[in-house]
Amino acid sequence: MKYDDDNIFAKIIRKQLPCDLIKENNNALAFKDISPRAPIHILVVPKKGYINYHDFISDASIEEINDLNELMKNIILEMKLDHTGYRIITNTGNDGNQDVKHLHFHLLGGKNLGLMVK
Ligand code: DGP
C-alpha cells in the first residue's frame, strides 16, 4: 500500500488542520485524540509519512526513531504516567482495525484501562 499524503494526520502535521498539541520535536508530534477513550488519550506520530510500525522501523532514520521515543518518554514522565501506569497501542492493518493510515501510537492512561483485548 502506498502512503496517502492527504490522510488526516498528514494534514495535521502540515498544519492544514488544527490539533490540540501536547508537544513536538524535530521528527515527532503529539496531540490529543479527537475521541478520547480514557482521561489521557494522546496520539504520538512521526512527522514523516509512514503507514505503520513495520514501515517505520524498516525505513526511518535513527534520528526519527529516537525523536519519537524521546517524545513519548517525555510525555510519560511529565504526566507522571510512570507512577500510575499507562498503555501504548499501535493499530495496524485490517486485523488491527487501523483507521488513519499514518503510523500513530495511542498513549492511554488516567484510569485503570481494564483488559487489553475484549
Ligand atoms: P486508529 O483506529 O488506531 O487508526 O485510530 C485513529 C484515531 O485517530 C482515533 O482514535 C480517532 C483519532 N482521530 C481521527 N481523526 C482525528 C482528527 O482529525 N484529529 C485528532 N486529534 N484525532 C483524530
PDB file of C-alpha atoms and ligand atoms in Angstrom:
ATOM      1  CA  MET A   1       0.000   0.000   0.000  1.00  0.00           C
ATOM      2  CA  LYS A   2       1.254   3.488  -0.876  1.00  0.00           C
ATOM      3  CA  TYR A   3       1.277   6.227   1.755  1.00  0.00           C
ATOM      4  CA  ASP A   4      -1.516   8.762   1.135  1.00  0.00           C
ATOM      5  CA  ASP A   5      -0.288  12.346   1.670  1.00  0.00           C
ATOM      6  CA  ASP A   6      -3.846  13.522   2.180  1.00  0.00           C
ATOM      7  CA  ASN A   7      -4.627  11.471   5.272  1.00  0.00           C
ATOM      8  CA  ILE A   8      -5.881  13.435   8.255  1.00  0.00           C
ATOM      9  CA  PHE A   9      -2.681  13.183  10.328  1.00  0.00           C
ATOM     10  CA  ALA A  10      -0.535  14.348   7.386  1.00  0.00           C
ATOM     11  CA  LYS A  11      -2.766  17.446   7.230  1.00  0.00           C
ATOM     12  CA  ILE A  12      -2.383  17.995  10.986  1.00  0.00           C
ATOM     13  CA  ILE A  13       1.413  17.700  10.665  1.00  0.00           C
ATOM     14  CA  ARG A  14       1.395  20.242   7.789  1.00  0.00           C
ATOM     15  CA  LYS A  15      -0.827  22.481   9.966  1.00  0.00           C
ATOM     16  CA  GLN A  16      -3.600  22.396   7.373  1.00  0.00           C
ATOM     17  CA  LEU A  17      -5.890  21.048  10.110  1.00  0.00           C
ATOM     18  CA  PRO A  18      -5.890  22.086  13.779  1.00  0.00           C
ATOM     19  CA  CYS A  19      -4.994  19.804  16.680  1.00  0.00           C
ATOM     20  CA  ASP A  20      -4.736  20.042  20.434  1.00  0.00           C
ATOM     21  CA  LEU A  21      -0.931  19.964  20.536  1.00  0.00           C
ATOM     22  CA  ILE A  22       0.793  18.375  23.519  1.00  0.00           C
ATOM     23  CA  LYS A  23       4.446  18.533  22.472  1.00  0.00           C
ATOM     24  CA  GLU A  24       6.698  18.151  19.448  1.00  0.00           C
ATOM     25  CA  ASN A  25      10.321  17.834  18.426  1.00  0.00           C
ATOM     26  CA  ASN A  26      12.136  17.741  15.063  1.00  0.00           C
ATOM     27  CA  ASN A  27      10.697  14.440  13.909  1.00  0.00           C
ATOM     28  CA  ALA A  28       7.627  13.683  16.010  1.00  0.00           C
ATOM     29  CA  LEU A  29       4.380  15.299  17.133  1.00  0.00           C
ATOM     30  CA  ALA A  30       1.971  14.513  19.979  1.00  0.00           C
ATOM     31  CA  PHE A  31      -1.629  15.726  20.140  1.00  0.00           C
ATOM     32  CA  LYS A  32      -4.880  14.783  21.857  1.00  0.00           C
ATOM     33  CA  ASP A  33      -7.109  12.167  20.259  1.00  0.00           C
ATOM     34  CA  ILE A  34     -10.350  13.718  18.998  1.00  0.00           C
ATOM     35  CA  SER A  35     -12.447  10.908  20.529  1.00  0.00           C
ATOM     36  CA  PRO A  36     -10.665  10.020  23.765  1.00  0.00           C
ATOM     37  CA  ARG A  37     -11.123   6.502  25.139  1.00  0.00           C
ATOM     38  CA  ALA A  38      -9.531   7.400  28.502  1.00  0.00           C
ATOM     39  CA  PRO A  39      -8.914  10.553  30.594  1.00  0.00           C
ATOM     40  CA  ILE A  40      -5.495  10.723  28.918  1.00  0.00           C
ATOM     41  CA  HIS A  41      -5.525   9.755  25.242  1.00  0.00           C
ATOM     42  CA  ILE A  42      -2.639  11.179  23.237  1.00  0.00           C
ATOM     43  CA  LEU A  43      -1.520  10.287  19.719  1.00  0.00           C
ATOM     44  CA  VAL A  44       2.225  10.247  19.070  1.00  0.00           C
ATOM     45  CA  VAL A  45       3.189  10.289  15.379  1.00  0.00           C
ATOM     46  CA  PRO A  46       6.321  10.623  13.271  1.00  0.00           C
ATOM     47  CA  LYS A  47       6.279  13.794  11.152  1.00  0.00           C
ATOM     48  CA  LYS A  48       7.369  11.916   8.039  1.00  0.00           C
ATOM     49  CA  GLY A  49       4.848   9.691   6.289  1.00  0.00           C
ATOM     50  CA  TYR A  50       4.915   6.045   7.394  1.00  0.00           C
ATOM     51  CA  ILE A  51       1.793   3.924   7.236  1.00  0.00           C
ATOM     52  CA  ASN A  52       2.548   1.657  10.165  1.00  0.00           C
ATOM     53  CA  TYR A  53       5.098   0.385  12.661  1.00  0.00           C
ATOM     54  CA  HIS A  54       6.921  -2.049  10.390  1.00  0.00           C
ATOM     55  CA  ASP A  55       7.324   0.623   7.664  1.00  0.00           C
ATOM     56  CA  PHE A  56       8.707   2.989  10.293  1.00  0.00           C
ATOM     57  CA  ILE A  57      11.168   0.521  11.777  1.00  0.00           C
ATOM     58  CA  SER A  58      12.283  -0.571   8.283  1.00  0.00           C
ATOM     59  CA  ASP A  59      12.706   2.869   6.699  1.00  0.00           C
ATOM     60  CA  ALA A  60      13.034   5.602   9.337  1.00  0.00           C
ATOM     61  CA  SER A  61      16.407   7.057  10.325  1.00  0.00           C
ATOM     62  CA  ILE A  62      17.849   6.571  13.807  1.00  0.00           C
ATOM     63  CA  GLU A  63      17.110  10.271  14.492  1.00  0.00           C
ATOM     64  CA  GLU A  64      13.426   9.808  13.624  1.00  0.00           C
ATOM     65  CA  ILE A  65      13.145   6.679  15.774  1.00  0.00           C
ATOM     66  CA  ASN A  66      14.969   8.347  18.668  1.00  0.00           C
ATOM     67  CA  ASP A  67      12.874  11.517  18.445  1.00  0.00           C
ATOM     68  CA  LEU A  68       9.615   9.592  18.534  1.00  0.00           C
ATOM     69  CA  ASN A  69      10.731   7.564  21.544  1.00  0.00           C
ATOM     70  CA  GLU A  70      12.112  10.651  23.275  1.00  0.00           C
ATOM     71  CA  LEU A  71       8.814  12.498  22.798  1.00  0.00           C
ATOM     72  CA  MET A  72       6.851   9.525  24.157  1.00  0.00           C
ATOM     73  CA  LYS A  73       9.189   9.207  27.147  1.00  0.00           C
ATOM     74  CA  ASN A  74       8.994  12.913  27.998  1.00  0.00           C
ATOM     75  CA  ILE A  75       5.196  12.930  27.915  1.00  0.00           C
ATOM     76  CA  ILE A  76       5.082   9.832  30.146  1.00  0.00           C
ATOM     77  CA  LEU A  77       7.412  11.489  32.663  1.00  0.00           C
ATOM     78  CA  GLU A  78       5.791  14.942  32.539  1.00  0.00           C
ATOM     79  CA  MET A  79       2.304  13.488  33.061  1.00  0.00           C
ATOM     80  CA  LYS A  80       3.685  11.171  35.771  1.00  0.00           C
ATOM     81  CA  LEU A  81       2.246   8.193  33.937  1.00  0.00           C
ATOM     82  CA  ASP A  82       5.290   6.224  35.062  1.00  0.00           C
ATOM     83  CA  HIS A  83       3.750   6.419  38.584  1.00  0.00           C
ATOM     84  CA  THR A  84       0.215   5.409  37.689  1.00  0.00           C
ATOM     85  CA  GLY A  85       0.674   3.202  34.624  1.00  0.00           C
ATOM     86  CA  TYR A  86      -0.358   3.570  31.013  1.00  0.00           C
ATOM     87  CA  ARG A  87      -0.895   1.681  27.765  1.00  0.00           C
ATOM     88  CA  ILE A  88       0.670   2.232  24.337  1.00  0.00           C
ATOM     89  CA  ILE A  89      -1.160   0.812  21.321  1.00  0.00           C
ATOM     90  CA  THR A  90      -0.492   0.983  17.607  1.00  0.00           C
ATOM     91  CA  ASN A  91      -3.222  -0.473  15.420  1.00  0.00           C
ATOM     92  CA  THR A  92      -2.056  -1.866  12.091  1.00  0.00           C
ATOM     93  CA  GLY A  93      -3.945  -3.010   9.012  1.00  0.00           C
ATOM     94  CA  ASN A  94      -7.211  -4.850   8.845  1.00  0.00           C
ATOM     95  CA  ASP A  95      -6.896  -7.103  11.886  1.00  0.00           C
ATOM     96  CA  GLY A  96      -5.580  -4.180  13.932  1.00  0.00           C
ATOM     97  CA  ASN A  97      -8.574  -2.025  12.876  1.00  0.00           C
ATOM     98  CA  GLN A  98      -6.313   0.827  11.778  1.00  0.00           C
ATOM     99  CA  ASP A  99      -8.450   3.758  10.686  1.00  0.00           C
ATOM    100  CA  VAL A 100      -5.910   6.506   9.916  1.00  0.00           C
ATOM    101  CA  LYS A 101      -3.142   5.240   7.623  1.00  0.00           C
ATOM    102  CA  HIS A 102      -0.326   7.270   9.183  1.00  0.00           C
ATOM    103  CA  LEU A 103       1.582   5.498  11.969  1.00  0.00           C
ATOM    104  CA  HIS A 104       0.350   6.608  15.370  1.00  0.00           C
ATOM    105  CA  PHE A 105       0.822   5.366  18.897  1.00  0.00           C
ATOM    106  CA  HIS A 106      -2.123   5.759  21.255  1.00  0.00           C
ATOM    107  CA  LEU A 107      -0.847   6.683  24.724  1.00  0.00           C
ATOM    108  CA  LEU A 108      -3.668   5.968  27.168  1.00  0.00           C
ATOM    109  CA  GLY A 109      -3.930   6.494  30.904  1.00  0.00           C
ATOM    110  CA  GLY A 110      -5.610   8.334  33.752  1.00  0.00           C
ATOM    111  CA  LYS A 111      -7.703   5.340  34.883  1.00  0.00           C
ATOM    112  CA  ASN A 112      -7.460   1.560  35.051  1.00  0.00           C
ATOM    113  CA  LEU A 113      -7.764   0.540  31.413  1.00  0.00           C
ATOM    114  CA  GLY A 114      -9.133  -2.947  32.001  1.00  0.00           C
ATOM    115  CA  LEU A 115      -8.276  -5.958  29.892  1.00  0.00           C
ATOM    116  CA  MET A 116      -6.166  -5.357  26.793  1.00  0.00           C
ATOM    117  CA  VAL A 117      -8.412  -7.125  24.286  1.00  0.00           C
ATOM    118  CA  LYS A 118     -12.034  -7.984  24.832  1.00  0.00           C
TER     119      LYS A 118
HETATM  120  P1  DGP B   1      -6.813   4.040  14.686  1.00  0.00           P
HETATM  121  O1  DGP B   1      -8.063   3.204  14.714  1.00  0.00           O
HETATM  122  O2  DGP B   1      -5.720   3.425  15.514  1.00  0.00           O
HETATM  123  O3  DGP B   1      -6.374   4.372  13.276  1.00  0.00           O
HETATM  124  O4  DGP B   1      -7.191   5.382  15.443  1.00  0.00           O
HETATM  125  C1  DGP B   1      -7.328   6.626  14.841  1.00  0.00           C
HETATM  126  C2  DGP B   1      -7.571   7.621  15.943  1.00  0.00           C
HETATM  127  O5  DGP B   1      -7.464   8.915  15.377  1.00  0.00           O
HETATM  128  C3  DGP B   1      -8.939   7.544  16.611  1.00  0.00           C
HETATM  129  O6  DGP B   1      -8.767   7.254  17.991  1.00  0.00           O
HETATM  130  C4  DGP B   1      -9.548   8.925  16.424  1.00  0.00           C
HETATM  131  C5  DGP B   1      -8.374   9.778  16.022  1.00  0.00           C
HETATM  132  N1  DGP B   1      -8.681  10.832  15.072  1.00  0.00           N
HETATM  133  C6  DGP B   1      -9.317  10.692  13.873  1.00  0.00           C
HETATM  134  N2  DGP B   1      -9.420  11.874  13.252  1.00  0.00           N
HETATM  135  C7  DGP B   1      -8.804  12.781  14.062  1.00  0.00           C
HETATM  136  C8  DGP B   1      -8.582  14.189  13.954  1.00  0.00           C
HETATM  137  O7  DGP B   1      -8.937  14.854  12.991  1.00  0.00           O
HETATM  138  N3  DGP B   1      -7.919  14.786  14.990  1.00  0.00           N
HETATM  139  C9  DGP B   1      -7.496  14.063  16.086  1.00  0.00           C
HETATM  140  N4  DGP B   1      -6.871  14.751  17.038  1.00  0.00           N
HETATM  141  N5  DGP B   1      -7.688  12.747  16.210  1.00  0.00           N
HETATM  142  C10 DGP B   1      -8.339  12.113  15.209  1.00  0.00           C
END
